PDB file of C-alpha atoms in Angstrom:
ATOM      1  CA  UNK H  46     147.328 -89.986  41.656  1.00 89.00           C
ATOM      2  CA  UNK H  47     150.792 -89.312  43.363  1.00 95.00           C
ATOM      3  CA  UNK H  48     152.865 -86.635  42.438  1.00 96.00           C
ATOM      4  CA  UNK H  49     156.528 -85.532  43.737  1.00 97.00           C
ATOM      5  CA  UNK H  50     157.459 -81.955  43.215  1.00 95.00           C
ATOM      6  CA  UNK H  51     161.193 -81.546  43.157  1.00 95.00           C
ATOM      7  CA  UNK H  52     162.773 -78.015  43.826  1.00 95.00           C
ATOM      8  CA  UNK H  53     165.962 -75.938  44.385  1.00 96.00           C
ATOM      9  CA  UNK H  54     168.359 -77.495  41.599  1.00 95.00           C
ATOM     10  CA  UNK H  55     170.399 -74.933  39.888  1.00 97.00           C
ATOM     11  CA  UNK H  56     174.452 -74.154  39.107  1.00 98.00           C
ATOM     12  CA  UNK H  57     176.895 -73.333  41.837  1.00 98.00           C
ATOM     13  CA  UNK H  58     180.605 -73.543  42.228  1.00 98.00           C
ATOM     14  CA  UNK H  59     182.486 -75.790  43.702  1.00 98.00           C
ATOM     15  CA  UNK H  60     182.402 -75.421  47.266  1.00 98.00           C
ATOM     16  CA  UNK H  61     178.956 -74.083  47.513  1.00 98.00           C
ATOM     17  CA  UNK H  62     175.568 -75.483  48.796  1.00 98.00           C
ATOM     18  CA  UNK H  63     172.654 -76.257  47.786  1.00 98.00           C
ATOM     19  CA  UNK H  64     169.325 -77.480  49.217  1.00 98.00           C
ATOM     20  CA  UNK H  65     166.427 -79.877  47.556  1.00 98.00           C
ATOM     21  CA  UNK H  66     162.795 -80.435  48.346  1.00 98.00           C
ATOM     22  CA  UNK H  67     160.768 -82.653  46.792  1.00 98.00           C
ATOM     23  CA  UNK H  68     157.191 -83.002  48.111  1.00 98.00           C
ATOM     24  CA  UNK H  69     154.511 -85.637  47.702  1.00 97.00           C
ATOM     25  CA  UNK H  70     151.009 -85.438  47.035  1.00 96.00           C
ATOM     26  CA  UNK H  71     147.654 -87.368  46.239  1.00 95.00           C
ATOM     27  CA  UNK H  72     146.267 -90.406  47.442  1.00 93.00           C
ATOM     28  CA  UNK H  73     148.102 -92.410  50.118  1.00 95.00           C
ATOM     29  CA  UNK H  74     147.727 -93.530  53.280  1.00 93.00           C
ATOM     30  CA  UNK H  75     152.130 -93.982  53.962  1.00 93.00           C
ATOM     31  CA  UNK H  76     155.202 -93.312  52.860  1.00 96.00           C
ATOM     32  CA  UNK H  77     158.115 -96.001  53.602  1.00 96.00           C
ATOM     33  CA  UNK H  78     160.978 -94.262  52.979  1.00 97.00           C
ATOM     34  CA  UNK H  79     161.850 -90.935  50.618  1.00 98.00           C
ATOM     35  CA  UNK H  80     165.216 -90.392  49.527  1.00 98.00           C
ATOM     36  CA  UNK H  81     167.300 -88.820  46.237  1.00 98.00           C
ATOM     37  CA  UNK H  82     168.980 -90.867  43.846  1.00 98.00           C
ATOM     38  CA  UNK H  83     171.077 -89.127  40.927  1.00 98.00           C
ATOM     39  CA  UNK H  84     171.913 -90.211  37.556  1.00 98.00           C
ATOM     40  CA  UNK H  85     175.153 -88.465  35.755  1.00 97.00           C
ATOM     41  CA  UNK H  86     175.437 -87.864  31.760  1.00 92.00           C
ATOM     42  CA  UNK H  87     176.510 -91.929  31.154  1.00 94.00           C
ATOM     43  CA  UNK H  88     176.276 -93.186  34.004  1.00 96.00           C
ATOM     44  CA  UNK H  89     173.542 -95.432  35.750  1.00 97.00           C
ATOM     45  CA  UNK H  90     171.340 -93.893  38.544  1.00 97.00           C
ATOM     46  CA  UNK H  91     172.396 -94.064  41.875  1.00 97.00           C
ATOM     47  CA  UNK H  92     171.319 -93.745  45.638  1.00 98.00           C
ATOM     48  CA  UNK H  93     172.042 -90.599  46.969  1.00 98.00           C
ATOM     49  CA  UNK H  94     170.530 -90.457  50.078  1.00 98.00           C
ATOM     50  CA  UNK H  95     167.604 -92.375  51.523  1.00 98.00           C
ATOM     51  CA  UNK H  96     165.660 -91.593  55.012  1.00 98.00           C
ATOM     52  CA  UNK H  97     162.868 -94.443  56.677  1.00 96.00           C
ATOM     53  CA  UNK H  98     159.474 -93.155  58.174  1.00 94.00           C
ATOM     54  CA  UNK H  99     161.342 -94.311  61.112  1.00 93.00           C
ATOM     55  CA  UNK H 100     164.303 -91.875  60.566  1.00 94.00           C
ATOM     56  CA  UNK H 101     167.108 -94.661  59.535  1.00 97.00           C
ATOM     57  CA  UNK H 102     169.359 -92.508  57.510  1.00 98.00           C
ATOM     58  CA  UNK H 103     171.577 -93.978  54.522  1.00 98.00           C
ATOM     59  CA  UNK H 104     174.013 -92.523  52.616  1.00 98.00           C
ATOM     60  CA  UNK H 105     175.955 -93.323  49.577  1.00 98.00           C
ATOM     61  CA  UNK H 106     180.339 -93.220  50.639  1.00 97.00           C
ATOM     62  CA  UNK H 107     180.685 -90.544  48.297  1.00 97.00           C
ATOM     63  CA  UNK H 108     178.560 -87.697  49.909  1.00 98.00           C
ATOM     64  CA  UNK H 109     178.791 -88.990  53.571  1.00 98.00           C
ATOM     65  CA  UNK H 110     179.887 -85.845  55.710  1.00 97.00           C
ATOM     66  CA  UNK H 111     178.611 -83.388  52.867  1.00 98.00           C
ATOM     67  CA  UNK H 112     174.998 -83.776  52.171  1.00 98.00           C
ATOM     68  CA  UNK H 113     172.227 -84.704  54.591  1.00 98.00           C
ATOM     69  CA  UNK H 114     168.772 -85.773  54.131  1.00 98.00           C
ATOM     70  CA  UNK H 115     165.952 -84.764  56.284  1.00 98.00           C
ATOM     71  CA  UNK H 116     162.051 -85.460  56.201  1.00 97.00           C
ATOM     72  CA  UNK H 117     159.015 -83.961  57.218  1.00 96.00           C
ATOM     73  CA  UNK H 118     156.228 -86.136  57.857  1.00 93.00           C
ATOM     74  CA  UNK H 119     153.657 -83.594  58.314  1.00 94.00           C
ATOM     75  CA  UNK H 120     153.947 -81.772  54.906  1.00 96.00           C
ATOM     76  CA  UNK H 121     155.140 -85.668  53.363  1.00 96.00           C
ATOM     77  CA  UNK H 122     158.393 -83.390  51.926  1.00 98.00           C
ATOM     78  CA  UNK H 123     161.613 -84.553  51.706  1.00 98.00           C
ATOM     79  CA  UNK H 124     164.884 -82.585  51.957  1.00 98.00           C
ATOM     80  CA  UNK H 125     168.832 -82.811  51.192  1.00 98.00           C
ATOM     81  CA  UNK H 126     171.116 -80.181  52.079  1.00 98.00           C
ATOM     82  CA  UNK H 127     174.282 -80.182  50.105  1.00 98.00           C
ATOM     83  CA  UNK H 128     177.344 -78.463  51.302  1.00 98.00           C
ATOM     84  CA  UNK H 129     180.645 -78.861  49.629  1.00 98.00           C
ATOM     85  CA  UNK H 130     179.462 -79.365  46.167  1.00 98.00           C
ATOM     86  CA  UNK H 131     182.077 -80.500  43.869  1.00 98.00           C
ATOM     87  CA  UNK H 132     181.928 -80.987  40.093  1.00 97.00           C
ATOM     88  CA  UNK H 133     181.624 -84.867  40.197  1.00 97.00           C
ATOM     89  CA  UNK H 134     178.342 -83.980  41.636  1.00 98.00           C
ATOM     90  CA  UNK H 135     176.368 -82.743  38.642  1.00 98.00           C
ATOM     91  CA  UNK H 136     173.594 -85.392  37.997  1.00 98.00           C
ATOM     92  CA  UNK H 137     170.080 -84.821  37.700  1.00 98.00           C
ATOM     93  CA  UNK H 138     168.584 -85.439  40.867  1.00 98.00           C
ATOM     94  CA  UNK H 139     165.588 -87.602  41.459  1.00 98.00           C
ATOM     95  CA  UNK H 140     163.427 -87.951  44.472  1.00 98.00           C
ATOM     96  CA  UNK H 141     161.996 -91.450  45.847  1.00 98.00           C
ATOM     97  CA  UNK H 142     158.753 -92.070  47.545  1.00 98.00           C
ATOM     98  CA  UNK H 143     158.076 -95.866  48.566  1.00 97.00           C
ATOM     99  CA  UNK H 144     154.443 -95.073  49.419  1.00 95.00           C
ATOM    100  CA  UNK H 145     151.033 -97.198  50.238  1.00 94.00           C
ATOM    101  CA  UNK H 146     147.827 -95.912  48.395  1.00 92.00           C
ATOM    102  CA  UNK H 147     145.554 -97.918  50.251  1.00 89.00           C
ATOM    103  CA  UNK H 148     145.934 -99.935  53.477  1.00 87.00           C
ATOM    104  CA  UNK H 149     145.397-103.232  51.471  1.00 87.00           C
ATOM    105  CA  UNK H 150     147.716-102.321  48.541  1.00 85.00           C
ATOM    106  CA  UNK H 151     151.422-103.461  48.666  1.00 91.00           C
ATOM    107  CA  UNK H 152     154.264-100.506  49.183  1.00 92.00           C
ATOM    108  CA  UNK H 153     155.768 -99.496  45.353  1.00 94.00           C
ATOM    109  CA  UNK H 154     158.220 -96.832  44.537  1.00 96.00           C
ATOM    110  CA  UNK H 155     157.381 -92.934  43.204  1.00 97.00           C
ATOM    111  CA  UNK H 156     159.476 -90.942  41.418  1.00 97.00           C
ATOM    112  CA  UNK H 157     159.697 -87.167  40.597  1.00 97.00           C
ATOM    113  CA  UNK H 158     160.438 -85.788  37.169  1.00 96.00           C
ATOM    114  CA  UNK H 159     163.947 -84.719  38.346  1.00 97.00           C
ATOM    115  CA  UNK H 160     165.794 -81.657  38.805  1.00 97.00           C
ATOM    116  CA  UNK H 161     169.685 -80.333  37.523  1.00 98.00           C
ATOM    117  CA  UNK H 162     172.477 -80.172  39.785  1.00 98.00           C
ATOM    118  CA  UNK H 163     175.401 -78.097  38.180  1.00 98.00           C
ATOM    119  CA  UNK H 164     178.618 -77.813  39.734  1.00 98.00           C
ATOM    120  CA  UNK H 165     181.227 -75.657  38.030  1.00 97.00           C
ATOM    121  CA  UNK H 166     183.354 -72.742  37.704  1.00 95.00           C
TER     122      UNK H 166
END
């Protein structure tokens, strides 16, 4: 009934950029907040980037300066541009949608299927 379709992984070098999209579709009536988490090869997922319906960015310390997160509420899409990538950024990359279905249902959390971020040389 809700979908997110992630886009625009792939394998750069160091130093390059790269841009996600993730959009969301189906039945809902509002979307809280979107954002990107990422989860390395043995390591736990974690917050990448999130953005409110209100525009209240977050960021995780680790990609503050080099990615930034963008939304747009009339297509219900979800962006992060990522300059500077360096290795310690490879993770797959998972989009977040903390949506309503219906006016009397409580908020609950979306996820897309994920897309690969490679950084090497």
């Amino acid at each position: 009934q809700v979908q997110l379709v992630e886009s625009g992984g792939g394998l750069v070098q160091p130093g390059e950029s790269l841009r996600l999209s993730c959009a969301a579709s189906g039945t809902f009536v509002s979307i809280n907040v979107m954002g990107w988490y990422r989860q390395a090869p043995g390591k736990q997922r974690e917050l990448v980037a999130t953005i409110t319906s209100g525009g209240k960015l977050n960021y995780v310390d680790s990609v503050k300066g080099r990615f930034t997160i963008s939304r747009d509420t009339t297509k219900n899409t979800v962006y992060l541009q990522m300059y500077s990538l360096k290795p310690e950024d490879t993770a797959v990359y998972y989009c977040l949608a903390n949506l309503r279905q219906n006016w009397w249902k409580e908020l609950n959390d979306y996820w897309g299927q994920g897309t690969q971020v490679t950084v090497s040389s």
